[in-house]
Amino acid sequence: MVQSPSTRFLSENLSPRRTMGGAVCREEAKEPDRDDSRTPADRIRRFTSKQSGYNMLSLARRGLKEAPDELWELLELEKLNLSLNALKVLPPQLAQLSSLVVLNLWGNQVLSLANNQLSSLPASLSNLTRLRKLNLSNNILVYIPGCVYNMKALVFLHLACNRLQNLAENIQSLVELKILIVEGNCLHSLPKALCCLTKLELLNLDFNNIKDVPQEMHHLTRLEKLACHPLDKGLHIVHNPLLKPVKEVLDGGLSALFTYLKAG
């Protein structure tokens, strides 16, 4: 059976890693056998596992420049980790994995831009309607791909350390979001539509160029405090060049900011 270059690479590199004492790491799959009767998809399927009841496959740190074609045949996948590779694009076939609830693309070169044409998150990914967690951090996104706004089941969206210049009004369609992380981008302002996401419990806006906040932000009542630690729930915003009077009001905490915004 002819294998694609990516599949051959995986077959050679999905072998179990060993500790200094020679013991096989528990999280790695067992040594693959040499049964040539297996299809390329089945060779990859052998490395799936159950994680918290989900069918999960991790291809992290595999040096992949492209995802193997056979991956899109694993329709049962619910969690897919493609982080820390060298991916530049993702094919439309990713949309065939309609059972996905978690997709991790952290630390790739995904979404390289040429003439403002995004080729790595095709519109067909709008079909991932069950997706609940999406990690696109540490890439070079200038704007959020349109298909993301159709992933209305998202509760977690990680977009830190990109090149985002704005958040579109379409952000209001992600009404289930509880965690939105956009720190380390190039945001200058925030849309009023962001304040429609009333289920937000963690909103990280740190290390942007934000100078003011929309008056409607006081609607985000599930943000309970000004947060400092990256994993703390609440609003992360103080590491921005905020202007007066917002900067001064924040000295009194988040409740003081909300009171000020309501009065305005």
Tab-separated table of N, CA and C in Angstrom, residues 85-187:
chain	number	residue	atom	x	y	z
A	85	ASN	N	4.197	22.189	15.309
A	85	ASN	CA	4.704	21.629	14.064
A	85	ASN	C	5.144	22.780	13.163
A	86	ALA	N	5.190	22.550	11.880
A	86	ALA	CA	5.571	23.602	10.929
A	86	ALA	C	4.481	23.771	9.881
A	87	LEU	N	3.227	23.611	10.312
A	87	LEU	CA	2.101	23.726	9.388
A	87	LEU	C	1.931	25.169	8.931
A	88	LYS	N	1.667	25.340	7.657
A	88	LYS	CA	1.386	26.663	7.127
A	88	LYS	C	-0.053	26.783	6.656
A	89	VAL	N	-0.633	25.668	6.259
A	89	VAL	CA	-2.023	25.682	5.796
A	89	VAL	C	-2.734	24.444	6.322
A	90	LEU	N	-4.046	24.532	6.362
A	90	LEU	CA	-4.883	23.381	6.667
A	90	LEU	C	-5.876	23.213	5.521
A	91	PRO	N	-6.060	22.003	5.032
A	91	PRO	CA	-6.928	21.791	3.879
A	91	PRO	C	-8.402	21.825	4.261
A	92	PRO	N	-9.277	22.036	3.294
A	92	PRO	CA	-10.722	22.028	3.564
A	92	PRO	C	-11.216	20.709	4.152
A	93	GLN	N	-10.457	19.623	3.907
A	93	GLN	CA	-10.886	18.313	4.409
A	93	GLN	C	-10.991	18.257	5.921
A	94	LEU	N	-10.360	19.203	6.610
A	94	LEU	CA	-10.480	19.226	8.067
A	94	LEU	C	-11.934	19.292	8.491
A	95	ALA	N	-12.761	19.910	7.673
A	95	ALA	CA	-14.187	20.043	7.991
A	95	ALA	C	-14.895	18.698	8.039
A	96	GLN	N	-14.265	17.651	7.486
A	96	GLN	CA	-14.873	16.319	7.540
A	96	GLN	C	-14.874	15.758	8.959
A	97	LEU	N	-14.007	16.284	9.813
A	97	LEU	CA	-13.941	15.813	11.197
A	97	LEU	C	-15.002	16.547	12.019
A	98	SER	N	-16.245	16.301	11.686
A	98	SER	CA	-17.350	17.073	12.251
A	98	SER	C	-17.633	16.743	13.705
A	99	SER	N	-16.961	15.715	14.257
A	99	SER	CA	-17.149	15.377	15.670
A	99	SER	C	-16.171	16.111	16.577
A	100	LEU	N	-15.239	16.902	16.006
A	100	LEU	CA	-14.233	17.591	16.809
A	100	LEU	C	-14.859	18.527	17.829
A	101	VAL	N	-14.365	18.446	19.053
A	101	VAL	CA	-14.748	19.415	20.074
A	101	VAL	C	-13.534	20.232	20.528
A	102	VAL	N	-12.319	19.730	20.281
A	102	VAL	CA	-11.099	20.455	20.643
A	102	VAL	C	-10.113	20.377	19.481
A	103	LEU	N	-9.627	21.542	19.041
A	103	LEU	CA	-8.622	21.611	17.983
A	103	LEU	C	-7.503	22.521	18.450
A	104	ASN	N	-6.293	21.979	18.544
A	104	ASN	CA	-5.143	22.739	19.046
A	104	ASN	C	-4.142	22.939	17.918
A	105	LEU	N	-3.958	24.200	17.525
A	105	LEU	CA	-3.018	24.547	16.460
A	105	LEU	C	-1.932	25.487	16.964
A	106	TRP	N	-1.691	25.471	18.272
A	106	TRP	CA	-0.723	26.381	18.874
A	106	TRP	C	0.671	26.188	18.278
A	107	GLY	N	1.349	27.299	18.047
A	107	GLY	CA	2.768	27.264	17.702
A	107	GLY	C	3.080	26.688	16.342
A	108	ASN	N	2.249	26.990	15.347
A	108	ASN	CA	2.563	26.628	13.979
A	108	ASN	C	2.815	27.911	13.190
A	109	GLN	N	2.994	27.775	11.896
A	109	GLN	CA	3.072	28.939	11.014
A	109	GLN	C	1.731	29.068	10.291
A	110	VAL	N	0.726	28.501	10.905
A	110	VAL	CA	-0.598	28.496	10.266
A	110	VAL	C	-1.021	29.905	9.941
A	111	LEU	N	-1.719	30.064	8.836
A	111	LEU	CA	-2.310	31.325	8.417
A	111	LEU	C	-1.277	32.350	7.983
A	112	SER	N	-0.275	31.933	7.173
A	112	SER	CA	0.573	32.916	6.525
A	112	SER	C	-0.288	33.684	5.530
A	113	LEU	N	-0.043	34.974	5.427
A	113	LEU	CA	-0.903	35.822	4.605
A	113	LEU	C	-0.183	36.247	3.336
A	114	ALA	N	-0.916	36.165	2.234
A	114	ALA	CA	-0.408	36.700	0.974
A	114	ALA	C	-1.543	37.507	0.361
A	115	ASN	N	-1.329	38.800	0.206
A	115	ASN	CA	-2.361	39.688	-0.327
A	115	ASN	C	-3.667	39.581	0.454
A	116	ASN	N	-3.548	39.432	1.759
A	116	ASN	CA	-4.699	39.329	2.653
A	116	ASN	C	-5.614	38.163	2.320
A	117	GLN	N	-5.076	37.143	1.733
A	117	GLN	CA	-5.865	35.945	1.407
A	117	GLN	C	-5.492	34.839	2.385
A	118	LEU	N	-6.433	34.465	3.251
A	118	LEU	CA	-6.197	33.367	4.190
A	118	LEU	C	-6.491	32.055	3.496
A	119	SER	N	-5.470	31.215	3.428
A	119	SER	CA	-5.666	29.936	2.755
A	119	SER	C	-5.656	28.766	3.722
A	120	SER	N	-5.410	29.032	5.004
A	120	SER	CA	-5.211	27.928	5.929
A	120	SER	C	-6.397	27.593	6.806
A	121	LEU	N	-7.376	28.477	6.909
A	121	LEU	CA	-8.621	28.127	7.577
A	121	LEU	C	-9.749	28.355	6.582
A	122	PRO	N	-9.994	27.374	5.731
A	122	PRO	CA	-11.004	27.549	4.680
A	122	PRO	C	-12.405	27.698	5.250
A	123	ALA	N	-13.279	28.292	4.461
A	123	ALA	CA	-14.651	28.551	4.900
A	123	ALA	C	-15.381	27.277	5.294
A	124	SER	N	-14.961	26.153	4.734
A	124	SER	CA	-15.637	24.881	5.042
A	124	SER	C	-15.528	24.513	6.512
A	125	LEU	N	-14.565	25.105	7.231
A	125	LEU	CA	-14.438	24.789	8.654
A	125	LEU	C	-15.612	25.325	9.466
A	126	SER	N	-16.449	26.107	8.837
A	126	SER	CA	-17.690	26.536	9.493
A	126	SER	C	-18.542	25.339	9.887
A	127	ASN	N	-18.271	24.193	9.265
A	127	ASN	CA	-19.043	22.982	9.562
A	127	ASN	C	-18.683	22.374	10.909
A	128	LEU	N	-17.631	22.867	11.560
A	128	LEU	CA	-17.228	22.310	12.852
A	128	LEU	C	-18.106	22.903	13.959
A	129	THR	N	-19.380	22.574	13.874
A	129	THR	CA	-20.365	23.206	14.759
A	129	THR	C	-20.322	22.680	16.179
A	130	ARG	N	-19.633	21.550	16.411
A	130	ARG	CA	-19.533	21.008	17.766
A	130	ARG	C	-18.264	21.464	18.479
A	131	LEU	N	-17.388	22.141	17.760
A	131	LEU	CA	-16.097	22.528	18.323
A	131	LEU	C	-16.300	23.459	19.517
A	132	ARG	N	-15.689	23.096	20.648
A	132	ARG	CA	-15.837	23.872	21.870
A	132	ARG	C	-14.561	24.611	22.273
A	133	LYS	N	-13.411	24.089	21.848
A	133	LYS	CA	-12.145	24.725	22.207
A	133	LYS	C	-11.276	24.856	20.962
A	134	LEU	N	-10.797	26.067	20.731
A	134	LEU	CA	-9.948	26.333	19.568
A	134	LEU	C	-8.758	27.174	20.007
A	135	ASN	N	-7.563	26.645	19.744
A	135	ASN	CA	-6.326	27.335	20.112
A	135	ASN	C	-5.580	27.718	18.844
A	136	LEU	N	-5.537	29.003	18.558
A	136	LEU	CA	-4.815	29.535	17.401
A	136	LEU	C	-3.710	30.490	17.839
A	137	SER	N	-3.249	30.339	19.061
A	137	SER	CA	-2.245	31.259	19.584
A	137	SER	C	-0.888	31.051	18.918
A	138	ASN	N	-0.058	32.094	19.023
A	138	ASN	CA	1.315	32.045	18.505
A	138	ASN	C	1.384	31.740	17.021
A	139	ASN	N	0.518	32.378	16.273
A	139	ASN	CA	0.574	32.334	14.825
A	139	ASN	C	0.748	33.764	14.314
A	140	ILE	N	0.357	34.041	13.080
A	140	ILE	CA	0.533	35.399	12.549
A	140	ILE	C	-0.772	35.919	11.964
A	141	LEU	N	-1.874	35.640	12.653
A	141	LEU	CA	-3.178	36.116	12.213
A	141	LEU	C	-3.271	37.630	12.311
A	142	VAL	N	-3.756	38.248	11.250
A	142	VAL	CA	-4.009	39.684	11.260
A	142	VAL	C	-5.474	39.941	11.626
A	143	TYR	N	-6.343	39.009	11.289
A	143	TYR	CA	-7.739	39.086	11.699
A	143	TYR	C	-8.266	37.678	11.915
A	144	ILE	N	-9.343	37.582	12.633
A	144	ILE	CA	-9.921	36.276	12.934
A	144	ILE	C	-10.601	35.746	11.678
A	145	PRO	N	-10.262	34.545	11.234
A	145	PRO	CA	-10.893	33.984	10.036
A	145	PRO	C	-12.416	33.917	10.191
A	146	GLY	N	-13.117	34.222	9.118
A	146	GLY	CA	-14.572	34.277	9.163
A	146	GLY	C	-15.226	33.006	9.643
A	147	CYS	N	-14.621	31.862	9.326
A	147	CYS	CA	-15.232	30.595	9.718
A	147	CYS	C	-15.313	30.444	11.230
A	148	VAL	N	-14.417	31.101	11.962
A	148	VAL	CA	-14.431	30.988	13.425
A	148	VAL	C	-15.731	31.527	13.995
A	149	TYR	N	-16.256	32.569	13.384
A	149	TYR	CA	-17.482	33.177	13.899
A	149	TYR	C	-18.695	32.259	13.739
A	150	ASN	N	-18.562	31.229	12.920
A	150	ASN	CA	-19.653	30.263	12.755
A	150	ASN	C	-19.528	29.078	13.706
A	151	MET	N	-18.450	29.018	14.462
A	151	MET	CA	-18.252	27.933	15.431
A	151	MET	C	-18.932	28.326	16.738
A	152	LYS	N	-20.247	28.322	16.717
A	152	LYS	CA	-21.028	28.948	17.777
A	152	LYS	C	-21.086	28.154	19.068
A	153	ALA	N	-20.495	26.961	19.077
A	153	ALA	CA	-20.434	26.182	20.315
A	153	ALA	C	-19.165	26.479	21.111
A	154	LEU	N	-18.282	27.327	20.571
A	154	LEU	CA	-17.011	27.607	21.246
A	154	LEU	C	-17.242	28.183	22.642
A	155	VAL	N	-16.537	27.601	23.609
A	155	VAL	CA	-16.506	28.168	24.961
A	155	VAL	C	-15.108	28.687	25.284
A	156	PHE	N	-14.119	28.303	24.480
A	156	PHE	CA	-12.723	28.673	24.715
A	156	PHE	C	-12.095	29.038	23.383
A	157	LEU	N	-11.583	30.262	23.294
A	157	LEU	CA	-10.926	30.715	22.071
A	157	LEU	C	-9.634	31.429	22.448
A	158	HIS	N	-8.512	30.843	22.014
A	158	HIS	CA	-7.179	31.339	22.380
A	158	HIS	C	-6.511	31.910	21.136
A	159	LEU	N	-6.309	33.225	21.137
A	159	LEU	CA	-5.738	33.917	19.988
A	159	LEU	C	-4.535	34.766	20.382
A	160	ALA	N	-3.925	34.445	21.499
A	160	ALA	CA	-2.800	35.248	21.983
A	160	ALA	C	-1.613	35.189	21.026
A	161	CYS	N	-0.838	36.262	21.049
A	161	CYS	CA	0.438	36.320	20.315
A	161	CYS	C	0.257	36.087	18.824
A	162	ASN	N	-0.686	36.821	18.263
A	162	ASN	CA	-0.828	36.913	16.823
A	162	ASN	C	-0.562	38.358	16.416
A	163	ARG	N	-1.192	38.802	15.339
A	163	ARG	CA	-1.039	40.189	14.896
A	163	ARG	C	-2.401	40.840	14.689
A	164	LEU	N	-3.362	40.412	15.490
A	164	LEU	CA	-4.727	40.912	15.343
A	164	LEU	C	-4.766	42.424	15.520
A	165	GLN	N	-5.419	43.100	14.577
A	165	GLN	CA	-5.540	44.547	14.633
A	165	GLN	C	-6.907	44.989	15.143
A	166	ASN	N	-7.889	44.105	15.052
A	166	ASN	CA	-9.220	44.432	15.554
A	166	ASN	C	-10.019	43.164	15.774
A	167	LEU	N	-11.108	43.297	16.499
A	167	LEU	CA	-12.090	42.228	16.658
A	167	LEU	C	-13.339	42.680	15.899
A	168	ALA	N	-13.798	41.864	14.979
A	168	ALA	CA	-14.954	42.239	14.166
A	168	ALA	C	-16.234	42.213	14.997
A	169	GLU	N	-17.239	42.945	14.533
A	169	GLU	CA	-18.538	42.939	15.208
A	169	GLU	C	-19.124	41.528	15.263
A	170	ASN	N	-18.677	40.668	14.342
A	170	ASN	CA	-19.176	39.279	14.315
A	170	ASN	C	-18.835	38.508	15.574
A	171	ILE	N	-17.938	39.033	16.392
A	171	ILE	CA	-17.562	38.337	17.619
A	171	ILE	C	-18.786	38.067	18.485
A	172	GLN	N	-19.836	38.875	18.317
A	172	GLN	CA	-21.034	38.713	19.136
A	172	GLN	C	-21.771	37.407	18.858
A	173	SER	N	-21.444	36.741	17.750
A	173	SER	CA	-22.109	35.470	17.430
A	173	SER	C	-21.612	34.326	18.305
A	174	LEU	N	-20.475	34.498	18.970
A	174	LEU	CA	-19.901	33.429	19.797
A	174	LEU	C	-20.447	33.545	21.222
A	175	VAL	N	-21.750	33.369	21.343
A	175	VAL	CA	-22.451	33.681	22.589
A	175	VAL	C	-22.130	32.713	23.721
A	176	GLU	N	-21.536	31.558	23.421
A	176	GLU	CA	-21.228	30.577	24.467
A	176	GLU	C	-19.840	30.780	25.070
A	177	LEU	N	-19.060	31.713	24.526
A	177	LEU	CA	-17.684	31.894	24.993
A	177	LEU	C	-17.627	32.211	26.488
A	178	LYS	N	-16.769	31.450	27.173
A	178	LYS	CA	-16.481	31.721	28.574
A	178	LYS	C	-15.055	32.234	28.756
A	179	ILE	N	-14.184	31.848	27.839
A	179	ILE	CA	-12.782	32.263	27.913
A	179	ILE	C	-12.345	32.781	26.546
A	180	LEU	N	-11.900	34.027	26.515
A	180	LEU	CA	-11.384	34.641	25.297
A	180	LEU	C	-10.041	35.270	25.626
A	181	ILE	N	-8.998	34.807	24.947
A	181	ILE	CA	-7.635	35.275	25.210
A	181	ILE	C	-7.075	35.900	23.938
A	182	VAL	N	-6.844	37.210	23.984
A	182	VAL	CA	-6.282	37.915	22.821
A	182	VAL	C	-5.087	38.769	23.239
A	183	GLU	N	-4.406	38.383	24.305
A	183	GLU	CA	-3.248	39.156	24.748
A	183	GLU	C	-2.118	39.075	23.713
A	184	GLY	N	-1.273	40.091	23.742
A	184	GLY	CA	-0.106	40.078	22.868
A	184	GLY	C	-0.429	40.231	21.404
A	185	ASN	N	-1.420	41.081	21.081
A	185	ASN	CA	-1.749	41.371	19.696
A	185	ASN	C	-1.551	42.860	19.423
A	186	CYS	N	-2.239	43.388	18.432
A	186	CYS	CA	-2.081	44.793	18.046
A	186	CYS	C	-3.415	45.535	18.097
A	187	LEU	N	-4.270	45.150	19.043
A	187	LEU	CA	-5.592	45.756	19.146
A	187	LEU	C	-5.487	47.192	19.649
